[in-house]
mmCIF file of C-alpha atoms in Angstrom:
data_model
loop_
_atom_site.group_PDB
_atom_site.id
_atom_site.type_symbol
_atom_site.label_atom_id
_atom_site.label_comp_id
_atom_site.label_asym_id
_atom_site.label_seq_id
_atom_site.Cartn_x
_atom_site.Cartn_y
_atom_site.Cartn_z
ATOM 1 C CA MET A 31 2.827 3.853 -0.735
ATOM 2 C CA SER A 32 1.600 6.728 -2.870
ATOM 3 C CA THR A 33 -1.419 6.469 -5.193
ATOM 4 C CA ALA A 34 0.890 6.721 -8.184
ATOM 5 C CA GLN A 35 2.952 3.744 -6.994
ATOM 6 C CA THR A 36 -0.059 1.506 -6.377
ATOM 7 C CA ALA A 37 -2.214 2.572 -9.323
ATOM 8 C CA LEU A 38 -1.109 -0.343 -11.471
ATOM 9 C CA ASN A 39 -2.834 -2.797 -9.128
ATOM 10 C CA GLY A 40 -6.158 -1.469 -10.461
ATOM 11 C CA ILE A 41 -5.408 -2.104 -14.132
ATOM 12 C CA CYS A 42 -8.202 -4.683 -14.410
ATOM 13 C CA PRO A 43 -10.966 -5.295 -11.857
ATOM 14 C CA TYR A 44 -11.313 -8.906 -10.758
ATOM 15 C CA PHE A 45 -14.038 -10.146 -8.456
ATOM 16 C CA THR A 46 -11.933 -12.451 -6.260
ATOM 17 C CA MET A 47 -9.315 -9.919 -5.246
ATOM 18 C CA PHE A 48 -8.106 -9.515 -1.757
ATOM 19 C CA PRO A 49 -6.944 -6.040 -0.748
ATOM 20 C CA LEU A 50 -3.392 -4.976 -1.586
ATOM 21 C CA ASP A 51 -2.728 -4.187 2.055
ATOM 22 C CA PHE A 52 -2.958 -7.904 2.972
ATOM 23 C CA PRO A 53 0.215 -9.085 1.217
ATOM 24 C CA LEU A 54 1.882 -5.658 1.257
ATOM 25 C CA ASN A 55 1.786 -5.254 5.031
ATOM 26 C CA ILE A 56 3.166 -8.785 5.579
ATOM 27 C CA LEU A 57 6.058 -8.279 3.192
ATOM 28 C CA LYS A 58 6.868 -4.768 4.404
ATOM 29 C CA ARG A 59 6.974 -5.870 8.062
ATOM 30 C CA ARG A 60 8.350 -9.388 7.834
ATOM 31 C CA ALA A 61 10.262 -9.986 4.602
ATOM 32 C CA GLN A 62 13.997 -9.624 4.244
ATOM 33 C CA ALA A 63 15.910 -8.197 1.311
ATOM 34 C CA GLY A 64 16.373 -10.915 -1.322
ATOM 35 C CA ASP A 65 13.324 -12.982 -0.222
ATOM 36 C CA VAL A 66 11.351 -14.594 -3.064
ATOM 37 C CA VAL A 67 7.560 -14.839 -2.965
ATOM 38 C CA LEU A 68 5.168 -17.459 -4.387
ATOM 39 C CA ASP A 69 1.402 -17.300 -4.936
ATOM 40 C CA PRO A 70 0.055 -20.613 -6.311
ATOM 41 C CA PHE A 71 -3.463 -19.057 -6.791
ATOM 42 C CA CYS A 72 -2.328 -15.658 -7.983
ATOM 43 C CA GLY A 73 -5.633 -14.431 -9.481
ATOM 44 C CA ARG A 74 -5.124 -10.862 -10.605
ATOM 45 C CA GLY A 75 -1.608 -10.753 -9.158
ATOM 46 C CA THR A 76 -2.062 -8.727 -5.996
ATOM 47 C CA THR A 77 0.609 -10.699 -4.085
ATOM 48 C CA ASN A 78 3.026 -10.418 -6.998
ATOM 49 C CA PHE A 79 2.429 -6.679 -7.269
ATOM 50 C CA ALA A 80 2.932 -6.259 -3.537
ATOM 51 C CA ALA A 81 6.240 -8.105 -3.850
ATOM 52 C CA ARG A 82 7.248 -5.758 -6.631
ATOM 53 C CA LEU A 83 6.420 -2.732 -4.525
ATOM 54 C CA VAL A 84 8.799 -3.820 -1.792
ATOM 55 C CA GLY A 85 11.526 -4.861 -4.177
ATOM 56 C CA LEU A 86 11.134 -8.643 -4.111
ATOM 57 C CA ARG A 87 11.014 -11.174 -6.889
ATOM 58 C CA SER A 88 7.933 -13.404 -7.148
ATOM 59 C CA LEU A 89 6.236 -16.160 -9.069
ATOM 60 C CA GLY A 90 2.447 -16.230 -9.576
ATOM 61 C CA VAL A 91 0.681 -19.318 -10.890
ATOM 62 C CA ASP A 92 -2.931 -19.636 -11.971
ATOM 63 C CA SER A 93 -4.967 -21.956 -14.231
ATOM 64 C CA SER A 94 -6.991 -19.051 -15.643
ATOM 65 C CA PRO A 95 -5.513 -17.378 -18.718
ATOM 66 C CA VAL A 96 -7.313 -14.169 -17.699
ATOM 67 C CA ALA A 97 -5.631 -14.170 -14.295
ATOM 68 C CA ALA A 98 -2.228 -14.904 -15.801
ATOM 69 C CA ALA A 99 -2.599 -12.059 -18.289
ATOM 70 C CA ILE A 100 -3.641 -9.514 -15.650
ATOM 71 C CA THR A 101 -0.801 -10.590 -13.351
ATOM 72 C CA ALA A 102 1.686 -10.313 -16.206
ATOM 73 C CA SER A 103 0.644 -6.704 -16.905
ATOM 74 C CA LYS A 104 1.481 -5.809 -13.306
ATOM 75 C CA LEU A 105 4.990 -7.166 -13.716
ATOM 76 C CA ALA A 106 5.752 -5.459 -17.046
ATOM 77 C CA THR A 107 8.439 -2.752 -17.264
ATOM 78 C CA THR A 108 7.623 -0.368 -20.161
ATOM 79 C CA THR A 109 6.734 3.203 -21.005
ATOM 80 C CA VAL A 110 3.599 4.992 -22.025
ATOM 81 C CA ASP A 111 5.186 5.877 -25.389
ATOM 82 C CA ASP A 112 6.049 2.237 -26.120
ATOM 83 C CA ILE A 113 2.523 1.107 -25.219
ATOM 84 C CA LEU A 114 0.907 3.657 -27.484
ATOM 85 C CA ALA A 115 3.326 2.973 -30.328
ATOM 86 C CA GLU A 116 2.501 -0.750 -30.140
ATOM 87 C CA ALA A 117 -1.251 -0.037 -30.097
ATOM 88 C CA ARG A 118 -1.010 2.209 -33.178
ATOM 89 C CA ARG A 119 1.144 -0.395 -34.949
ATOM 90 C CA ILE A 120 -1.350 -3.152 -34.424
ATOM 91 C CA LEU A 121 -4.306 -1.049 -35.508
ATOM 92 C CA THR A 122 -2.640 0.216 -38.672
ATOM 93 C CA GLU A 123 -0.708 -2.871 -39.794
ATOM 94 C CA ARG A 124 -3.229 -5.660 -39.490
ATOM 95 C CA GLU A 125 -6.797 -6.567 -40.353
ATOM 96 C CA ALA A 126 -9.079 -8.661 -38.155
ATOM 97 C CA ARG A 127 -9.543 -12.136 -39.597
ATOM 98 C CA HIS A 128 -12.496 -13.093 -37.396
ATOM 99 C CA ILE A 129 -15.095 -10.846 -35.867
ATOM 100 C CA PRO A 130 -17.970 -12.353 -33.792
ATOM 101 C CA THR A 131 -21.318 -11.677 -35.431
ATOM 102 C CA SER A 132 -23.983 -12.887 -32.987
ATOM 103 C CA GLU A 133 -26.622 -10.517 -31.685
ATOM 104 C CA PHE A 134 -24.836 -10.069 -28.388
ATOM 105 C CA TRP A 135 -21.683 -8.783 -30.045
ATOM 106 C CA GLN A 136 -23.652 -6.367 -32.214
ATOM 107 C CA TRP A 137 -25.202 -4.809 -29.122
ATOM 108 C CA ALA A 138 -22.135 -5.065 -26.886
ATOM 109 C CA PHE A 139 -19.655 -3.110 -29.021
ATOM 110 C CA HIS A 140 -19.794 -0.544 -31.812
ATOM 111 C CA PRO A 141 -18.548 -2.192 -35.073
ATOM 112 C CA THR A 142 -15.386 -0.004 -35.220
ATOM 113 C CA VAL A 143 -14.539 -0.855 -31.602
ATOM 114 C CA LEU A 144 -15.111 -4.576 -32.085
ATOM 115 C CA ASP A 145 -12.892 -4.525 -35.127
ATOM 116 C CA ALA A 146 -10.113 -2.869 -33.150
ATOM 117 C CA LEU A 147 -10.544 -5.367 -30.304
ATOM 118 C CA CYS A 148 -10.262 -8.278 -32.700
ATOM 119 C CA ARG A 149 -7.084 -6.815 -34.210
ATOM 120 C CA PHE A 150 -5.578 -6.592 -30.738
ATOM 121 C CA ARG A 151 -6.737 -10.083 -29.797
ATOM 122 C CA GLU A 152 -5.281 -11.709 -32.864
ATOM 123 C CA ALA A 153 -1.981 -9.813 -32.512
ATOM 124 C CA PHE A 154 -1.607 -10.893 -28.894
ATOM 125 C CA LEU A 155 -2.451 -14.523 -29.698
ATOM 126 C CA GLU A 156 0.339 -14.471 -32.290
ATOM 127 C CA ASP A 157 2.888 -12.833 -29.978
ATOM 128 C CA CYS A 158 2.554 -11.266 -26.503
ATOM 129 C CA THR A 159 6.094 -11.565 -25.224
ATOM 130 C CA THR A 160 7.266 -7.930 -25.129
ATOM 131 C CA ASP A 161 6.549 -5.836 -22.042
ATOM 132 C CA ALA A 162 4.767 -3.232 -24.185
ATOM 133 C CA ARG A 163 2.332 -5.843 -25.538
ATOM 134 C CA ILE A 164 1.854 -7.439 -22.153
ATOM 135 C CA ALA A 165 0.975 -4.056 -20.676
ATOM 136 C CA LEU A 166 -1.271 -3.167 -23.592
ATOM 137 C CA ARG A 167 -3.107 -6.462 -23.272
ATOM 138 C CA GLY A 168 -3.729 -5.749 -19.568
ATOM 139 C CA ILE A 169 -5.038 -2.252 -20.357
ATOM 140 C CA VAL A 170 -7.469 -3.588 -22.947
ATOM 141 C CA LEU A 171 -8.639 -6.331 -20.585
ATOM 142 C CA GLY A 172 -9.367 -3.708 -17.929
ATOM 143 C CA ALA A 173 -11.281 -1.493 -20.375
ATOM 144 C CA LEU A 174 -13.099 -4.316 -22.196
ATOM 145 C CA HIS A 175 -16.420 -3.918 -20.399
ATOM 146 C CA GLY A 176 -17.846 -1.556 -17.797
ATOM 147 C CA PRO A 177 -20.360 1.229 -17.130
ATOM 148 C CA LYS A 178 -20.859 4.234 -19.347
ATOM 149 C CA GLN A 179 -19.264 7.309 -17.846
ATOM 150 C CA LYS A 180 -20.803 10.792 -17.633
ATOM 151 C CA THR A 181 -17.579 12.594 -18.686
ATOM 152 C CA PHE A 182 -15.375 10.701 -21.171
ATOM 153 C CA PRO A 183 -15.483 6.993 -22.022
ATOM 154 C CA SER A 184 -13.440 4.640 -19.853
ATOM 155 C CA TYR A 185 -14.702 1.314 -21.239
ATOM 156 C CA PHE A 186 -15.190 -0.087 -24.740
ATOM 157 C CA SER A 187 -18.549 -1.759 -24.234
ATOM 158 C CA ASN A 188 -22.181 -0.868 -23.979
ATOM 159 C CA GLN A 189 -23.409 -0.511 -20.395
ATOM 160 C CA CYS A 190 -21.888 -3.444 -18.421
ATOM 161 C CA PRO A 191 -20.544 -4.501 -15.005
ATOM 162 C CA ARG A 192 -16.774 -3.956 -14.498
ATOM 163 C CA THR A 193 -15.802 -7.062 -12.526
ATOM 164 C CA TYR A 194 -17.666 -9.858 -14.359
ATOM 165 C CA ALA A 195 -18.867 -10.280 -17.910
ATOM 166 C CA PRO A 196 -22.595 -9.961 -18.760
ATOM 167 C CA LYS A 197 -24.450 -13.066 -19.796
ATOM 168 C CA PRO A 198 -25.365 -12.644 -23.492
ATOM 169 C CA ALA A 199 -29.129 -13.269 -23.467
ATOM 170 C CA TYR A 200 -29.824 -11.144 -20.402
ATOM 171 C CA ALA A 201 -27.505 -8.341 -21.508
ATOM 172 C CA THR A 202 -29.031 -8.152 -25.017
ATOM 173 C CA ARG A 203 -32.550 -7.931 -23.588
ATOM 174 C CA PHE A 204 -31.349 -5.246 -21.146
ATOM 175 C CA TRP A 205 -29.816 -3.104 -23.863
ATOM 176 C CA GLN A 206 -32.724 -3.514 -26.256
ATOM 177 C CA GLY A 207 -35.360 -2.817 -23.638
ATOM 178 C CA ARG A 208 -33.699 0.427 -22.654
ATOM 179 C CA GLY A 209 -32.598 1.543 -26.114
ATOM 180 C CA LEU A 210 -28.913 1.427 -25.108
ATOM 181 C CA VAL A 211 -26.710 1.256 -28.173
ATOM 182 C CA PRO A 212 -22.898 0.914 -28.131
ATOM 183 C CA ASP A 213 -20.915 4.133 -28.716
ATOM 184 C CA PRO A 214 -18.103 4.581 -31.258
ATOM 185 C CA ILE A 215 -15.425 4.796 -28.580
ATOM 186 C CA ASP A 216 -12.017 6.296 -29.428
ATOM 187 C CA VAL A 217 -10.004 3.195 -28.572
ATOM 188 C CA LEU A 218 -6.624 4.872 -28.636
ATOM 189 C CA ALA A 219 -7.809 7.657 -26.335
ATOM 190 C CA VAL A 220 -8.984 5.164 -23.734
ATOM 191 C CA ILE A 221 -5.705 3.265 -23.984
ATOM 192 C CA GLU A 222 -3.676 6.471 -23.646
ATOM 193 C CA ARG A 223 -5.499 7.619 -20.533
ATOM 194 C CA ARG A 224 -5.092 4.243 -18.879
ATOM 195 C CA ALA A 225 -1.440 3.902 -19.940
ATOM 196 C CA LYS A 226 -0.656 7.244 -18.301
ATOM 197 C CA ARG A 227 -2.546 6.253 -15.164
ATOM 198 C CA TYR A 228 -0.942 2.851 -14.709
ATOM 199 C CA TYR A 229 2.537 3.042 -16.232
ATOM 200 C CA GLY A 230 3.716 6.508 -15.166
ATOM 201 C CA THR A 231 5.612 5.034 -12.256
ATOM 202 C CA PHE A 232 7.055 1.548 -11.959
ATOM 203 C CA SER A 233 9.844 -0.418 -10.348
ATOM 204 C CA ASP A 234 12.531 -2.345 -12.277
ATOM 205 C CA ILE A 235 12.047 -5.206 -9.781
ATOM 206 C CA THR A 236 9.654 -7.651 -11.360
ATOM 207 C CA GLY A 237 8.598 -11.243 -11.236
ATOM 208 C CA ALA A 238 7.125 -14.059 -13.317
ATOM 209 C CA VAL A 239 3.693 -15.513 -13.874
ATOM 210 C CA ARG A 240 2.871 -18.978 -15.158
ATOM 211 C CA LEU A 241 -0.365 -20.328 -16.639
ATOM 212 C CA ALA A 242 -0.473 -23.747 -14.989
ATOM 213 C CA ASP A 243 -2.340 -25.991 -12.524
ATOM 214 C CA SER A 244 -0.695 -25.733 -9.123
ATOM 215 C CA ARG A 245 -1.700 -29.312 -8.371
ATOM 216 C CA GLU A 246 0.855 -30.480 -10.948
ATOM 217 C CA ALA A 247 4.300 -31.286 -9.554
ATOM 218 C CA ASP A 248 6.290 -28.932 -11.774
ATOM 219 C CA ALA A 249 3.817 -25.997 -11.804
ATOM 220 C CA LEU A 250 5.514 -24.177 -8.919
ATOM 221 C CA GLN A 251 9.131 -24.694 -9.918
ATOM 222 C CA PRO A 252 11.132 -21.473 -9.643
ATOM 223 C CA GLU A 253 12.336 -19.683 -12.772
ATOM 224 C CA THR A 254 15.932 -20.472 -11.840
ATOM 225 C CA PRO A 255 16.957 -23.858 -10.425
ATOM 226 C CA ASP A 256 18.879 -22.509 -7.394
ATOM 227 C CA THR A 257 15.965 -20.354 -6.177
ATOM 228 C CA ARG A 258 13.882 -21.299 -3.123
ATOM 229 C CA PHE A 259 10.754 -19.427 -2.045
ATOM 230 C CA ASP A 260 10.751 -17.711 1.323
ATOM 231 C CA TRP A 261 7.091 -16.720 1.371
ATOM 232 C CA VAL A 262 3.827 -18.203 0.128
ATOM 233 C CA ILE A 263 1.012 -15.695 0.300
ATOM 234 C CA THR A 264 -2.201 -16.731 -1.318
ATOM 235 C CA SER A 265 -5.992 -17.074 -1.258
ATOM 236 C CA PRO A 266 -7.300 -20.229 -2.922
ATOM 237 C CA PRO A 267 -10.809 -20.479 -4.357
ATOM 238 C CA TYR A 268 -13.430 -20.832 -1.616
ATOM 239 C CA TYR A 269 -15.306 -24.127 -1.552
ATOM 240 C CA GLY A 270 -18.196 -24.040 -3.994
ATOM 241 C CA MET A 271 -16.864 -21.286 -6.231
ATOM 242 C CA ARG A 272 -16.640 -22.913 -9.677
ATOM 243 C CA THR A 273 -17.518 -20.250 -12.249
ATOM 244 C CA TYR A 274 -14.304 -18.250 -12.569
ATOM 245 C CA ILE A 275 -14.001 -18.659 -16.341
ATOM 246 C CA PRO A 276 -17.715 -18.337 -17.191
ATOM 247 C CA ASP A 277 -17.994 -15.188 -15.128
ATOM 248 C CA GLN A 278 -14.967 -13.781 -16.973
ATOM 249 C CA TRP A 279 -15.969 -15.162 -20.381
ATOM 250 C CA LEU A 280 -15.493 -11.890 -22.304
ATOM 251 C CA ARG A 281 -11.947 -11.390 -21.038
ATOM 252 C CA ASN A 282 -11.358 -15.111 -21.540
ATOM 253 C CA TRP A 283 -12.426 -14.630 -25.185
ATOM 254 C CA PHE A 284 -9.955 -11.785 -25.548
ATOM 255 C CA VAL A 285 -7.043 -13.998 -24.400
ATOM 256 C CA GLY A 286 -8.030 -16.824 -26.749
ATOM 257 C CA GLY A 287 -11.183 -18.448 -25.454
ATOM 258 C CA PRO A 288 -14.507 -18.983 -27.303
ATOM 259 C CA ASP A 289 -16.845 -16.125 -28.252
ATOM 260 C CA ALA A 290 -19.680 -17.624 -26.195
ATOM 261 C CA VAL A 291 -20.061 -18.595 -22.534
ATOM 262 C CA ASP A 292 -18.490 -22.006 -21.820
ATOM 263 C CA TYR A 293 -19.618 -23.657 -18.603
ATOM 264 C CA THR A 294 -17.195 -26.533 -18.897
ATOM 265 C CA ASN A 295 -15.674 -27.172 -15.499
ATOM 266 C CA ARG A 296 -12.044 -25.958 -15.548
ATOM 267 C CA ASP A 297 -11.449 -25.668 -11.868
ATOM 268 C CA GLN A 298 -7.979 -25.665 -10.467
ATOM 269 C CA VAL A 299 -9.377 -27.568 -7.514
ATOM 270 C CA VAL A 300 -12.395 -29.817 -7.411
ATOM 271 C CA HIS A 301 -15.597 -29.027 -5.512
ATOM 272 C CA SER A 302 -17.282 -32.442 -5.520
ATOM 273 C CA SER A 303 -17.020 -32.706 -1.727
ATOM 274 C CA PRO A 304 -15.220 -30.983 1.153
ATOM 275 C CA GLU A 305 -12.881 -33.930 1.416
ATOM 276 C CA ASP A 306 -11.951 -33.828 -2.330
ATOM 277 C CA PHE A 307 -11.526 -30.057 -2.158
ATOM 278 C CA ALA A 308 -9.198 -30.271 0.894
ATOM 279 C CA ALA A 309 -7.220 -33.089 -0.786
ATOM 280 C CA ASP A 310 -6.597 -30.934 -3.890
ATOM 281 C CA LEU A 311 -5.470 -27.989 -1.747
ATOM 282 C CA ARG A 312 -3.223 -30.345 0.169
ATOM 283 C CA GLN A 313 -1.468 -31.303 -3.041
ATOM 284 C CA VAL A 314 -0.795 -27.660 -3.805
ATOM 285 C CA TRP A 315 0.636 -27.084 -0.341
ATOM 286 C CA ARG A 316 2.885 -30.120 -0.787
ATOM 287 C CA ASN A 317 4.115 -28.823 -4.118
ATOM 288 C CA ALA A 318 4.811 -25.449 -2.492
ATOM 289 C CA GLU A 319 6.681 -27.065 0.355
ATOM 290 C CA ASN A 320 8.951 -28.816 -2.134
ATOM 291 C CA VAL A 321 10.145 -25.499 -3.623
ATOM 292 C CA CYS A 322 10.377 -23.460 -0.434
ATOM 293 C CA ALA A 323 13.304 -22.647 1.867
ATOM 294 C CA GLU A 324 13.544 -24.461 5.201
ATOM 295 C CA ASP A 325 12.405 -21.374 7.142
ATOM 296 C CA ALA A 326 9.721 -20.370 4.636
ATOM 297 C CA LYS A 327 6.378 -19.027 5.899
ATOM 298 C CA MET A 328 2.972 -19.502 4.326
ATOM 299 C CA VAL A 329 -0.011 -17.160 4.806
ATOM 300 C CA ILE A 330 -3.412 -18.211 3.529
ATOM 301 C CA ARG A 331 -6.512 -16.047 3.455
ATOM 302 C CA PHE A 332 -9.573 -18.253 3.329
ATOM 303 C CA GLY A 333 -13.310 -18.033 3.842
ATOM 304 C CA GLY A 334 -16.516 -19.564 2.594
ATOM 305 C CA ILE A 335 -19.886 -18.968 1.006
ATOM 306 C CA THR A 336 -23.084 -19.393 2.940
ATOM 307 C CA ASP A 337 -24.746 -21.860 0.562
ATOM 308 C CA ARG A 338 -22.091 -24.490 1.223
ATOM 309 C CA ARG A 339 -22.389 -26.614 4.372
ATOM 310 C CA ALA A 340 -18.707 -26.701 5.086
ATOM 311 C CA ASP A 341 -16.853 -24.781 7.736
ATOM 312 C CA PRO A 342 -14.025 -22.876 6.009
ATOM 313 C CA LEU A 343 -11.715 -23.127 9.021
ATOM 314 C CA ASP A 344 -12.191 -26.911 9.180
ATOM 315 C CA LEU A 345 -11.509 -27.135 5.420
ATOM 316 C CA ILE A 346 -8.278 -25.182 5.494
ATOM 317 C CA LYS A 347 -7.039 -27.072 8.581
ATOM 318 C CA SER A 348 -7.838 -30.369 6.851
ATOM 319 C CA SER A 349 -5.971 -29.300 3.713
ATOM 320 C CA LEU A 350 -2.840 -28.521 5.768
ATOM 321 C CA SER A 351 -2.852 -31.859 7.507
ATOM 322 C CA ASN A 352 0.087 -34.008 6.238
ATOM 323 C CA SER A 353 0.970 -31.258 3.788
ATOM 324 C CA GLY A 354 4.518 -30.514 4.997
ATOM 325 C CA TRP A 355 3.276 -27.356 6.726
ATOM 326 C CA ARG A 356 2.433 -26.721 10.396
ATOM 327 C CA ILE A 357 -0.134 -24.121 11.401
ATOM 328 C CA THR A 358 1.331 -21.547 13.798
ATOM 329 C CA THR A 359 -1.374 -18.837 13.965
ATOM 330 C CA ILE A 360 -4.977 -18.329 12.934
ATOM 331 C CA ARG A 361 -6.365 -14.830 12.856
ATOM 332 C CA GLU A 362 -9.802 -13.543 11.925
ATOM 333 C CA ALA A 363 -9.603 -11.264 8.903
ATOM 334 C CA GLY A 364 -13.106 -9.808 9.173
ATOM 335 C CA SER A 365 -15.951 -10.684 6.858
ATOM 336 C CA ALA A 366 -16.391 -10.319 3.107
ATOM 337 C CA THR A 367 -17.016 -6.725 2.024
ATOM 338 C CA GLU A 368 -19.737 -6.346 -0.608
ATOM 339 C CA GLY A 369 -18.344 -6.616 -4.111
ATOM 340 C CA LYS A 370 -14.726 -6.948 -2.941
ATOM 341 C CA ARG A 371 -14.258 -10.452 -1.622
ATOM 342 C CA GLN A 372 -14.867 -13.882 -3.090
ATOM 343 C CA ALA A 373 -17.868 -14.830 -0.968
ATOM 344 C CA ASP A 374 -20.042 -11.831 -1.844
ATOM 345 C CA ALA A 375 -19.070 -11.675 -5.511
ATOM 346 C CA PHE A 376 -20.441 -15.113 -6.301
ATOM 347 C CA LEU A 377 -23.823 -14.896 -4.595
ATOM 348 C CA ARG A 378 -26.780 -13.643 -6.560
ATOM 349 C CA THR A 379 -28.770 -13.138 -3.379
ATOM 350 C CA LYS A 380 -26.695 -11.360 -0.792
ATOM 351 C CA SER A 381 -26.620 -12.788 2.692
ATOM 352 C CA LYS A 382 -24.683 -12.279 5.850
ATOM 353 C CA PRO A 383 -21.013 -12.746 4.937
ATOM 354 C CA MET A 384 -18.939 -15.394 6.650
ATOM 355 C CA VAL A 385 -15.819 -14.636 8.649
ATOM 356 C CA GLU A 386 -12.572 -14.981 6.751
ATOM 357 C CA TYR A 387 -9.306 -16.156 8.277
ATOM 358 C CA ASP A 388 -5.597 -15.597 7.826
ATOM 359 C CA VAL A 389 -3.826 -18.881 8.509
ATOM 360 C CA TRP A 390 -0.047 -18.752 9.099
ATOM 361 C CA ALA A 391 2.103 -21.854 8.696
ATOM 362 C CA THR A 392 5.756 -22.904 8.606
ATOM 363 C CA ARG A 393 7.455 -25.904 7.052
ATOM 364 C CA GLN A 394 7.514 -28.917 9.327
#
């Protein structure tokens, strides 16, 4: 695949992403024309995007509204002109009704930028059903926060990480202590550069994404009643990783969440014990089995974090017991690469990464 074809996968950085090559190579080598793909923990939609690249329909499901929005942007079919026209329309035709006023927001964004972001946010919360708006929302999510560039601005915020949102108190002290003030970014210019980068080339083959809890019986139902899934390719949360929404709180705000960090537990699976965690995964696998073809295959990438005393391979094997799936192959997938895999992204103090595994299974 050329860089132009795969560029859209980078529309918004997300700290739990697995590499595009993982689902892409599986589907390119093993999938048949007409196969349908399911990812019950779709995250930023890498599996769904891979399916699109090889011309297959897919469904992605995630309980995070940020994940669902990013995935949707990778499935949109639109043009650069339509995206820019929609951005200009929103900025000229509406006024922001609510703009956060706490100290963090004053230091995080220039007033004109924050005003524009709030106009976009409110417009999308009213209606984000057209492909142009879905793509525009994904572009803004990806540009919402990140480092200051030496050439031209690529992000809307003051100096920030790209993959996770800064915590307000720490970030404010950081900016104040270094005299870093937010710049008056040309919002439309940033959107135009990103629209040209991500939506210059796209396929008409697309898929669907659903904001839902995959443990629920109807969460994985196909878009059409006569469809059965031929592939399940996914990477569930690793045991002990519970802060997806808090670590994405700024993007979560943009898609409708509160304007402050909310540490309320909103996990898709519980982390109270290895047994409870495996039981929740088992329910997801059972739900997937119910909507899959008889010869469907499931591939799970799974690992762990070093501060949890639970063997990831034992956990994933336990979750597949009595799930309707039979393990056929287990392959080592290497260890977590710094900043790119789940295990490393969640640890404040880096340690030796644990081995990750690709577990293949078929319906029993």
